[in-house]
CSV table of C-alpha atoms in Angstrom, one decimal:
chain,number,residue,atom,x,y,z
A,1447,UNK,CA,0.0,0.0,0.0
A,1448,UNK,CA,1.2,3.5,-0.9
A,1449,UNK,CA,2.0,6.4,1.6
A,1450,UNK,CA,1.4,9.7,1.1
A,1451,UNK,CA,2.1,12.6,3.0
A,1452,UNK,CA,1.1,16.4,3.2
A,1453,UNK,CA,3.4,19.8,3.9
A,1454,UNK,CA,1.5,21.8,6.3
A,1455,UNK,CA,1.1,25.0,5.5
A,1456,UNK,CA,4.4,26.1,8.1
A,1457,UNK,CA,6.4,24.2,5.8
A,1458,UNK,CA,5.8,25.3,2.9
A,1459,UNK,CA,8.4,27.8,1.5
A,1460,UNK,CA,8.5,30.1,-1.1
A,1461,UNK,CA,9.2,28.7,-4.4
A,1462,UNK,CA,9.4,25.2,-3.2
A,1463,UNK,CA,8.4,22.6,-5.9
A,1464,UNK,CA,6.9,19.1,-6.6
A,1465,UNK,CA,6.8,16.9,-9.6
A,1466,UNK,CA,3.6,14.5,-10.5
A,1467,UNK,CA,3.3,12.6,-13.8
A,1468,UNK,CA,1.4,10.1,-15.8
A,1469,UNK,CA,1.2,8.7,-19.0
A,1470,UNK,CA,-2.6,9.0,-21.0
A,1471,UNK,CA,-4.6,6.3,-22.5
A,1472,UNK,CA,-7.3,5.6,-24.6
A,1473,UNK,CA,-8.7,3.8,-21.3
A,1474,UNK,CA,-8.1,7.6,-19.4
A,1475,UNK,CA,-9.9,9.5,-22.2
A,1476,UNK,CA,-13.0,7.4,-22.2
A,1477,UNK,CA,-13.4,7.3,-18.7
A,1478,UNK,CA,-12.9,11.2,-18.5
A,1479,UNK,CA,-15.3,11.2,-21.3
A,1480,UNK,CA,-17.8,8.9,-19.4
A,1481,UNK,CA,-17.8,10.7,-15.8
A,1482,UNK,CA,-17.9,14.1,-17.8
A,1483,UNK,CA,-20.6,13.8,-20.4
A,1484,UNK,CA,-18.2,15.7,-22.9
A,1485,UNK,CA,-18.3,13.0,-26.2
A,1486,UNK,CA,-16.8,15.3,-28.5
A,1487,UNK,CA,-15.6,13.5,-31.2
A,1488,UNK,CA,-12.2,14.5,-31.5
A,1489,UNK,CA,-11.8,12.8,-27.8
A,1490,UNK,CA,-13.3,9.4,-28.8
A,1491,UNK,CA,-13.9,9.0,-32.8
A,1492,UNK,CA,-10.5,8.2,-34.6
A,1493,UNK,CA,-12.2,9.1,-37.9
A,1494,UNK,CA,-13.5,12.2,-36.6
A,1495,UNK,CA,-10.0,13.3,-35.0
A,1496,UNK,CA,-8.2,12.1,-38.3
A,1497,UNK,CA,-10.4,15.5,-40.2
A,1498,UNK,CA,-9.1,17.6,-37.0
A,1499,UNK,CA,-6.1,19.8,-37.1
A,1500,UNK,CA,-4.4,17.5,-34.5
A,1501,UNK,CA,-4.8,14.2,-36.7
A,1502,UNK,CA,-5.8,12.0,-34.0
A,1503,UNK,CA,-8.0,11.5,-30.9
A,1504,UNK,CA,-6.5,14.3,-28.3
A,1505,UNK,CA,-7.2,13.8,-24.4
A,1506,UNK,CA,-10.3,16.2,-22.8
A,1507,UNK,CA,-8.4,20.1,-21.4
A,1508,UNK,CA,-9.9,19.1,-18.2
A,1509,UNK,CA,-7.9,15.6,-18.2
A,1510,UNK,CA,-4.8,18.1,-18.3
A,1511,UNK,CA,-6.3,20.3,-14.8
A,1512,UNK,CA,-7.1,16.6,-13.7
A,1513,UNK,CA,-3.9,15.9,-13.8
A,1514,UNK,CA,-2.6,19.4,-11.6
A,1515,UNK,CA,-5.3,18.3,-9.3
A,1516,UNK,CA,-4.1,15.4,-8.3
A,1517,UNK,CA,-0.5,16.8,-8.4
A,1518,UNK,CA,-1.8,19.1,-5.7
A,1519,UNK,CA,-3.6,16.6,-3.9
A,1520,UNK,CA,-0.7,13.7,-3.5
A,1521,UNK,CA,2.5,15.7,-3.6
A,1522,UNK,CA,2.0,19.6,-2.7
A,1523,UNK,CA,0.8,20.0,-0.4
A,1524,UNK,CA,-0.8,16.9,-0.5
A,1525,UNK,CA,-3.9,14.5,1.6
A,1526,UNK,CA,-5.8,17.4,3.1
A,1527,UNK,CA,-5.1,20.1,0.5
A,1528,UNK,CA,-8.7,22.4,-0.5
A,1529,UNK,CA,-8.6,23.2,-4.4
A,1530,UNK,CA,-9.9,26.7,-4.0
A,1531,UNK,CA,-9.0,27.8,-8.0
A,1532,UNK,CA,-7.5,27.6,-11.0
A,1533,UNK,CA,-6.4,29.4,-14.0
A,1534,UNK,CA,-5.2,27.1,-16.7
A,1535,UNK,CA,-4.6,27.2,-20.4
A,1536,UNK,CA,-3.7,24.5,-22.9
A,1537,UNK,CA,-0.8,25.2,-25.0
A,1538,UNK,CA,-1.1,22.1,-27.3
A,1539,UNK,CA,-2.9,18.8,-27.8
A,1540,UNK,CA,-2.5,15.9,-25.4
A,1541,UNK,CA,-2.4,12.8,-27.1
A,1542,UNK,CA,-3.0,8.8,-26.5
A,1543,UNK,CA,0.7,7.7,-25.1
A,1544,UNK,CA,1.8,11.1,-23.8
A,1545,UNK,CA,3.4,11.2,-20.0
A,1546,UNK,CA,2.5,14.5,-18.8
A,1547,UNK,CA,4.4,15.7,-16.3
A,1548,UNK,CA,2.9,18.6,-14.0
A,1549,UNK,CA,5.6,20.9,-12.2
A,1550,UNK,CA,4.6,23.0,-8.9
A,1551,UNK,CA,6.1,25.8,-7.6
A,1552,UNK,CA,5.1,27.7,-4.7
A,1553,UNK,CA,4.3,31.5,-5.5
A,1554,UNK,CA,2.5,32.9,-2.9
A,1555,UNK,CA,1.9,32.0,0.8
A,1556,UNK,CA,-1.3,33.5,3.1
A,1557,UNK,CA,0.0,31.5,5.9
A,1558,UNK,CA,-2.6,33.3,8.3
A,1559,UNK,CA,-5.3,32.0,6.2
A,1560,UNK,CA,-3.2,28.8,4.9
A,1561,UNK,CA,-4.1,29.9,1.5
A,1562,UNK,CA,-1.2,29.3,-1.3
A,1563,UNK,CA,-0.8,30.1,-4.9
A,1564,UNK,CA,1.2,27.2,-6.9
A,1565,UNK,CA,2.3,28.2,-10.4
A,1566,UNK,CA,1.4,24.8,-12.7
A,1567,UNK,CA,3.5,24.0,-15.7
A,1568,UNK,CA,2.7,21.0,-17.3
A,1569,UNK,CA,4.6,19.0,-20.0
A,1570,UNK,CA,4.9,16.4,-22.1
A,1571,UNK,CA,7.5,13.5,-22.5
A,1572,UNK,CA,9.2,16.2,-25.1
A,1573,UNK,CA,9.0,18.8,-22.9
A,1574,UNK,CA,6.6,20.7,-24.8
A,1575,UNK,CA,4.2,22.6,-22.2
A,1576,UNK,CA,1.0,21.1,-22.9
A,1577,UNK,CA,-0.9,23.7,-20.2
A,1578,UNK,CA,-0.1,26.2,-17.8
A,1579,UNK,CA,-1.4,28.2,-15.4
A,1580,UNK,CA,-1.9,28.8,-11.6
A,1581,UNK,CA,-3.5,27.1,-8.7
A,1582,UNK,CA,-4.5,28.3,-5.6
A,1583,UNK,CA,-5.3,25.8,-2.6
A,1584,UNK,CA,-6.2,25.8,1.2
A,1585,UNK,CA,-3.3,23.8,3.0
A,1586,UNK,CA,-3.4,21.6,5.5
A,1587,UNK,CA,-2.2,22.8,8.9
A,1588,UNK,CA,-1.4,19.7,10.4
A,1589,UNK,CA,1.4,17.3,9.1
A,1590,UNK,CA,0.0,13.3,7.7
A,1591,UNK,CA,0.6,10.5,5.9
A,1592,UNK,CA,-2.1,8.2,5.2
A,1593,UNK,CA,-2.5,5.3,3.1
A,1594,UNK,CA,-3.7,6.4,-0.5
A,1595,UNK,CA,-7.3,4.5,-1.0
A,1596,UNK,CA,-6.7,1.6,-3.9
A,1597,UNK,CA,-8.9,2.7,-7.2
A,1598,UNK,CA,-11.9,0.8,-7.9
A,1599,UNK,CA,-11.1,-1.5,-11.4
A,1600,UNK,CA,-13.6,-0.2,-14.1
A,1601,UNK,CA,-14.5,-2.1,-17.0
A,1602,UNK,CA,-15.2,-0.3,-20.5
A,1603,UNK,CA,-17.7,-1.7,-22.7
């Protein structure tokens, strides 16, 4: 079972950074697709995304800010973190096979009202930023780990 553990908002410094990354699939798209609503085409129809300018099925924008949240919610400041806001947007397409990797970096720091402001850069396995923007969260106060909750296995059909 994994650990994961928070920075309270005492620790967290100026300009301190975390890294979070995974890879897209077709599996991630459809699901995103599926607990969204959005079917666009261009996320789910190969034909369709073929006529597109990007040539081929692209993930969902929001798989992208998906992908900051949970950077925020496992590795800065991590289990207890508040997603208060974000302002993101998408450079370029993701696609099926990309590792997109978000970097955090701390900005600004309300440690009265444990309010922080992350910038968010996120890349792709060619380092071509794919989205960027920034977040701002409500930290915990109190340090934890805890043991990150396995994911239910879903079955597309």
């Amino acid at each position: 079972m994994t650990q994961i553990s928070n920075t309270p908002i005492s620790d967290i410094t100026l300009g301190q950074t975390a890294i979070y990354s995974k890879t897209c699939t077709l599996e991630d798209i459809q699901l995103f697709a599926k607990v969204s609503g959005d079917v666009n085409p261009v996320h789910l129809d190969d034909e369709f995304a073929k006529t597109t300018p990007f040539g081929a099925v692209i993930a969902h924008g929001m798989y992208t800010g998906a992908l900051v949240s949970a950077a925020l919610a496992i590795e800065l400041p991590g289990p207890g973190t508040i997603y208060m806001g974000q302002e993101l947007k998408f450079k370029a397409p993701v696609f099926i096979g990309d590792t997109i990797t978000v970097n955090l970096s701390v900005s600004h720091i309300r440690e009265e009202k444990a309010i922080v402001t992350l910038d968010c850069t996120c890349t792709n396995q060619d380092g071509k930023v794919v989205a960027a923007g920034t977040a701002t969260v409500m930290a915990p106060k109190k340090p934890m780990t805890v043991t990150a909750p396995e994911l239910p296995t879903v079955t597309l059909s």
